[in-house]
Short mmCIF file of C-alpha atoms in Angstrom, two decimals:
data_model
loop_
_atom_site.label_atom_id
_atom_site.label_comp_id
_atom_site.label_asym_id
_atom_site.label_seq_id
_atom_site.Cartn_x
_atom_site.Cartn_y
_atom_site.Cartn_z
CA UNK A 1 13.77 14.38 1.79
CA UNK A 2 12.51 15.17 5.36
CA UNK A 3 13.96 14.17 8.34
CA UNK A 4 16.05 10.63 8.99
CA UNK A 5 13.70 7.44 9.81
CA UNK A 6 14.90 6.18 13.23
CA UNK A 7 15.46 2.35 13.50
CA UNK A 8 16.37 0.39 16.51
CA UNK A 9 17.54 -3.27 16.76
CA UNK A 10 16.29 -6.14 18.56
CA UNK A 11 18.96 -9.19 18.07
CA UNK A 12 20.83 -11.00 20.85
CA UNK A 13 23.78 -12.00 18.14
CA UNK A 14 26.42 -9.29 18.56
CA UNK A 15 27.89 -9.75 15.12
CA UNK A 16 24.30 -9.58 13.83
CA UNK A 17 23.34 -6.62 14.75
CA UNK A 18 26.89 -4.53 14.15
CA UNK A 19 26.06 -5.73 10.60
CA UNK A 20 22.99 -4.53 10.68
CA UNK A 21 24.03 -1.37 12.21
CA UNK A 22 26.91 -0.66 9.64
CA UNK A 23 24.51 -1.35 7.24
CA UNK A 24 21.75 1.23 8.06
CA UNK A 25 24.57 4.04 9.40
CA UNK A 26 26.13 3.57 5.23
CA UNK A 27 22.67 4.83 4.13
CA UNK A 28 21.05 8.22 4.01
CA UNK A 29 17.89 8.77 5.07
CA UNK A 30 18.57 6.52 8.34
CA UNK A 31 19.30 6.89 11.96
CA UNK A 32 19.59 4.20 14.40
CA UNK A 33 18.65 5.08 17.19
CA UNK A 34 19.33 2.22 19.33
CA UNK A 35 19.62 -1.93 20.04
CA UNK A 36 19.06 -4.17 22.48
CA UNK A 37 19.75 -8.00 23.03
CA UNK A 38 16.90 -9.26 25.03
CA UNK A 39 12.96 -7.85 24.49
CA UNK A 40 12.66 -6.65 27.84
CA UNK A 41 15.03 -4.35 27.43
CA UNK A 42 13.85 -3.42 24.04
CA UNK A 43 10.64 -2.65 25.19
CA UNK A 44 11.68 -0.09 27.53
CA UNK A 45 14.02 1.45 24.90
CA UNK A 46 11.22 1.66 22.27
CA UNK A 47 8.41 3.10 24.19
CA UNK A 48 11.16 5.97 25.25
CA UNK A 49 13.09 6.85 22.19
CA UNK A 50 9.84 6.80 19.62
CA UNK A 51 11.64 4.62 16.60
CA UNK A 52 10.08 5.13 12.67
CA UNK A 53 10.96 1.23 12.48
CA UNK A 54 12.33 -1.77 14.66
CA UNK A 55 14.19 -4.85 13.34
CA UNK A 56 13.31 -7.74 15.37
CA UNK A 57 14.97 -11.07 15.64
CA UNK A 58 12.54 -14.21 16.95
CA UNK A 59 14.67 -16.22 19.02
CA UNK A 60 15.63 -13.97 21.96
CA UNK A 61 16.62 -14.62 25.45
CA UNK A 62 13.23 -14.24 27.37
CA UNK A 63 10.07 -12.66 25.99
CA UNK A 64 10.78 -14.04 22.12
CA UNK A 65 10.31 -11.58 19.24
CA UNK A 66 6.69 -12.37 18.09
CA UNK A 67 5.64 -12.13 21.52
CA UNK A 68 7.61 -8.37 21.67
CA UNK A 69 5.96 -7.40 18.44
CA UNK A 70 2.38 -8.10 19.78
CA UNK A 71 3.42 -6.24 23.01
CA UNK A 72 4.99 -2.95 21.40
CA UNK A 73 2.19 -2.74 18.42
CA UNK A 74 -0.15 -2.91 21.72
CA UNK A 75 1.24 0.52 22.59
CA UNK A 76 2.51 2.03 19.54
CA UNK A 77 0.08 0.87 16.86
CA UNK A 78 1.91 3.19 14.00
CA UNK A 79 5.40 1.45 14.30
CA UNK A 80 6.66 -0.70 11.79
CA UNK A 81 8.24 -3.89 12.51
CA UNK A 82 10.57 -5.77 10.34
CA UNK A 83 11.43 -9.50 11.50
CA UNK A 84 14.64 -10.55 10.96
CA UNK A 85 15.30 -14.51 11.45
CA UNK A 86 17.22 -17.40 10.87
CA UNK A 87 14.30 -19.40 10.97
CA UNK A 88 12.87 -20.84 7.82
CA UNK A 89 10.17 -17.90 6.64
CA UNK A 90 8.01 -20.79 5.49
CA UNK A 91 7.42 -21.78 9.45
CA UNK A 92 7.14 -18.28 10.78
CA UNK A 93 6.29 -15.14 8.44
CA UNK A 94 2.56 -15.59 8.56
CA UNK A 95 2.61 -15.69 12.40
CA UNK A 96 4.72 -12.80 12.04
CA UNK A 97 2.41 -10.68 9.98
CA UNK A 98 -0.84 -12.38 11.68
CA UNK A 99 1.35 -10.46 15.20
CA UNK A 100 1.16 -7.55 13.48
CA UNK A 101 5.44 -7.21 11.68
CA UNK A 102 5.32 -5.81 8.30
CA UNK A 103 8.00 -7.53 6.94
CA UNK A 104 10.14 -10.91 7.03
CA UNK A 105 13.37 -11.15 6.11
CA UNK A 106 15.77 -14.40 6.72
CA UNK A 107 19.59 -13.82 8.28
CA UNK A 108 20.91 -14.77 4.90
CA UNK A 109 19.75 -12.07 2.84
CA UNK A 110 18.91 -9.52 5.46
CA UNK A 111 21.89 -7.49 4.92
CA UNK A 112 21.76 -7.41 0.87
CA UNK A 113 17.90 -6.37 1.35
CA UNK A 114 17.69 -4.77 4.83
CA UNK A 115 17.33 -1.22 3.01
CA UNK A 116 14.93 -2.13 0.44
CA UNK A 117 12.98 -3.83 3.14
CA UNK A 118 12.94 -0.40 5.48
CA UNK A 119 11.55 1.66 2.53
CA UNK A 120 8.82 -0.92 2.00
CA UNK A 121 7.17 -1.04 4.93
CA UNK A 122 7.90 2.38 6.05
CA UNK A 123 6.10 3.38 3.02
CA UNK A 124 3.32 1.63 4.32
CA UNK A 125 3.56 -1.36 2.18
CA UNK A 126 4.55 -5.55 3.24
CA UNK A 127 7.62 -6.30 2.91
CA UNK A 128 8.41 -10.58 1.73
CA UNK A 129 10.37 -12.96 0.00
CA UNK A 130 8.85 -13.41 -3.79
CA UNK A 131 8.63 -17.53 -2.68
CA UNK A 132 6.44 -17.31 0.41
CA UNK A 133 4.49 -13.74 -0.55
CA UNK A 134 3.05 -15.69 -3.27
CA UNK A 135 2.47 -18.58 -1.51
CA UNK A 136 0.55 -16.40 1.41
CA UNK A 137 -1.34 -14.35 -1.62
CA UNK A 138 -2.76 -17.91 -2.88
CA UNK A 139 -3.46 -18.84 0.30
CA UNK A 140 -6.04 -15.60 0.63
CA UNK A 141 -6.97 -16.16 -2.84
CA UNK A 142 -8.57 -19.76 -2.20
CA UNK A 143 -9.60 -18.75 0.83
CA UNK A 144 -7.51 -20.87 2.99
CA UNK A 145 -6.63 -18.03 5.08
CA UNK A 146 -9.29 -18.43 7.75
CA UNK A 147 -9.27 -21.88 8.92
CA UNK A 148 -5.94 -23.88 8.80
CA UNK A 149 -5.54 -27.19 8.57
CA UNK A 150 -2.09 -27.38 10.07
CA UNK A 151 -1.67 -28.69 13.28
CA UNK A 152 1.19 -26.86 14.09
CA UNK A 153 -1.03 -23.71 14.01
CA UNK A 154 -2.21 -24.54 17.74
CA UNK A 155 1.34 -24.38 18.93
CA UNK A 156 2.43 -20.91 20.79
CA UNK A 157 5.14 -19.05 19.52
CA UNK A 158 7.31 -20.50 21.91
CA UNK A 159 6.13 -24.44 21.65
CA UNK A 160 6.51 -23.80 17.80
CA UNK A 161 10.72 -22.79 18.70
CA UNK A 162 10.87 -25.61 21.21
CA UNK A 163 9.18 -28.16 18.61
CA UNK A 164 10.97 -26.92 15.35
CA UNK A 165 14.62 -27.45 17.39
CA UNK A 166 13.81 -30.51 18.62
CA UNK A 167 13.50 -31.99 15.11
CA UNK A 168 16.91 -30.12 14.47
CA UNK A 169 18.01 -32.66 17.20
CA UNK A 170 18.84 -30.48 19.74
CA UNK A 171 18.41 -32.31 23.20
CA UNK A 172 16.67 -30.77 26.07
CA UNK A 173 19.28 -28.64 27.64
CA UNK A 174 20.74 -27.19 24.00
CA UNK A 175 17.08 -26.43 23.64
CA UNK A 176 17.51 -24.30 26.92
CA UNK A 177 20.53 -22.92 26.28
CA UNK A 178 19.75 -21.89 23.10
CA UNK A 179 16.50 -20.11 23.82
CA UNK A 180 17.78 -19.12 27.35
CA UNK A 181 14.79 -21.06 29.69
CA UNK A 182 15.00 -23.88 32.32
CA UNK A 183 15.12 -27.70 31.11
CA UNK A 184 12.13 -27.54 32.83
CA UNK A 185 10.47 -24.94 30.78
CA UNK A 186 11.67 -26.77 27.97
CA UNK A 187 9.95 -30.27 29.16
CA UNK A 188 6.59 -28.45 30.07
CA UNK A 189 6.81 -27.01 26.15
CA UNK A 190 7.11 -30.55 25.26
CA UNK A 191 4.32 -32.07 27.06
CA UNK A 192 1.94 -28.76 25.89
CA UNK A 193 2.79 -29.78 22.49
CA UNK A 194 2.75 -34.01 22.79
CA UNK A 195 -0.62 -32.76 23.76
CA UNK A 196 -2.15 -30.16 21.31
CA UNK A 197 -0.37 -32.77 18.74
CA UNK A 198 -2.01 -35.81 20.38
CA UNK A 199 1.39 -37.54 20.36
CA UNK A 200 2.07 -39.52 23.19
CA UNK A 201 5.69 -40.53 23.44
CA UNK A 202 9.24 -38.62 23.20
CA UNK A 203 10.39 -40.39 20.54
CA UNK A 204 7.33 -39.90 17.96
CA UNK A 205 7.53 -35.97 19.11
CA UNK A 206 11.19 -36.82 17.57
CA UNK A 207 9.98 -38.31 14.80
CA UNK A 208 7.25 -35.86 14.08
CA UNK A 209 9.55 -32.61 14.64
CA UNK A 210 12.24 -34.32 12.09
CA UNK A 211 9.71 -34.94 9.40
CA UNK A 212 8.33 -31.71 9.75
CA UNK A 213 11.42 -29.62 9.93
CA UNK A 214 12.73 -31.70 6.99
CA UNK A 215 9.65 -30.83 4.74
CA UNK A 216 9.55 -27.35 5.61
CA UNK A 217 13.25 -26.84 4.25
CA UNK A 218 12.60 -29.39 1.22
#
């Protein structure tokens, strides 16, 4: 077969990404090469060590991972990204292909499928969930695929976190915690998105976020 592919891991969940790692070091064919928990560090690492692949988690401390994909395909146009998230595919896998990530894979399965995932995109092919790979192939097929219709679409990466949590109900300072940035941060997401949204008060963001969030995972 030629020589190993070399992954590294992005994921700031330790338990994550030892199961991740046991999982690739069982195979043959793979080397990991390295992980990180934050995308600044990541970034450094991957530039350095040269990786076949990287398995990137959205919601990390800092820089998030859709942000770190744009920034390392920026400088390494031939590496393949697989995203690896807890959030609902149906919210974030075409923002993750339209940053450039080959692949999406949800926490649940990603351990069952992490292998068969690698091959597929290192193979140079897309690598999705039969339920929202045909839904994105329909979506090109009607030609839908150039001008959306969904609001949400104007949100950053990072307003589309902040907005997605609060309709888990999350207040302000879980938000923070959770995606490690200031209340303050937090409130200015709010107000960006109160505004792309034209919604003008807290609690119909609330209401918004929880209708949303509900029909996404309906």
């Amino acid at each position: 077969m030629g020589a190993n592919k070399k992954v590294y891991i992005v994921d700031d969940h330790p338990l994550m990404r030892k199961g991740l790692a046991m999982t690739l070091e069982k195979e043959i064919g793979f080397e990991l090469i390295g992980q990180a928990e934050s995308a600044e560090k990541a970034m450094n690492e991957i530039l350095d060590l040269k990786p076949d692949a990287a398995i990137v988690d959205i919601s990390l401390p800092g820089m998030n991972g859709i942000e770190l994909v744009k920034n390392l395909l920026h400088q390494m146009p031939d590496l393949r990204i697989l995203i690896v998230s807890r959030h609902d595919e149906e919210l974030y896998a075409e923002r993750a292909l339209r940053a450039g990530a080959k692949g999406y894979l949800m926490k649940l399965e990603a351990v069952d499928v992490l292998i068969q995932a690698l091959q597929q995109i290192l193979n140079g092919g897309i690598y999705l969930s039969n339920k929202i790979g045909n839904k994105l192939l329909m979506k090109l097929a009607t030609g839908n695929s150039a001008k959306s219709d969904n609001p949400l679409d104007q949100l950053s990466d990072r307003e589309l976190e902040v907005f997605e949590l609060t309709g888990k109900g999350l207040s302000t300072k879980e938000i923070g915690e959770k995606l490690h940035i200031s209340v303050k941060t937090v409130e200015s997401h709010r107000a960006n998105i109160k505004d792309k949204l034209q919604i003008d008060t807290a609690n119909e963001l609330m209401r918004h976020a929880v209708r949303w969030v509900e029909g996404a995972s309906g």
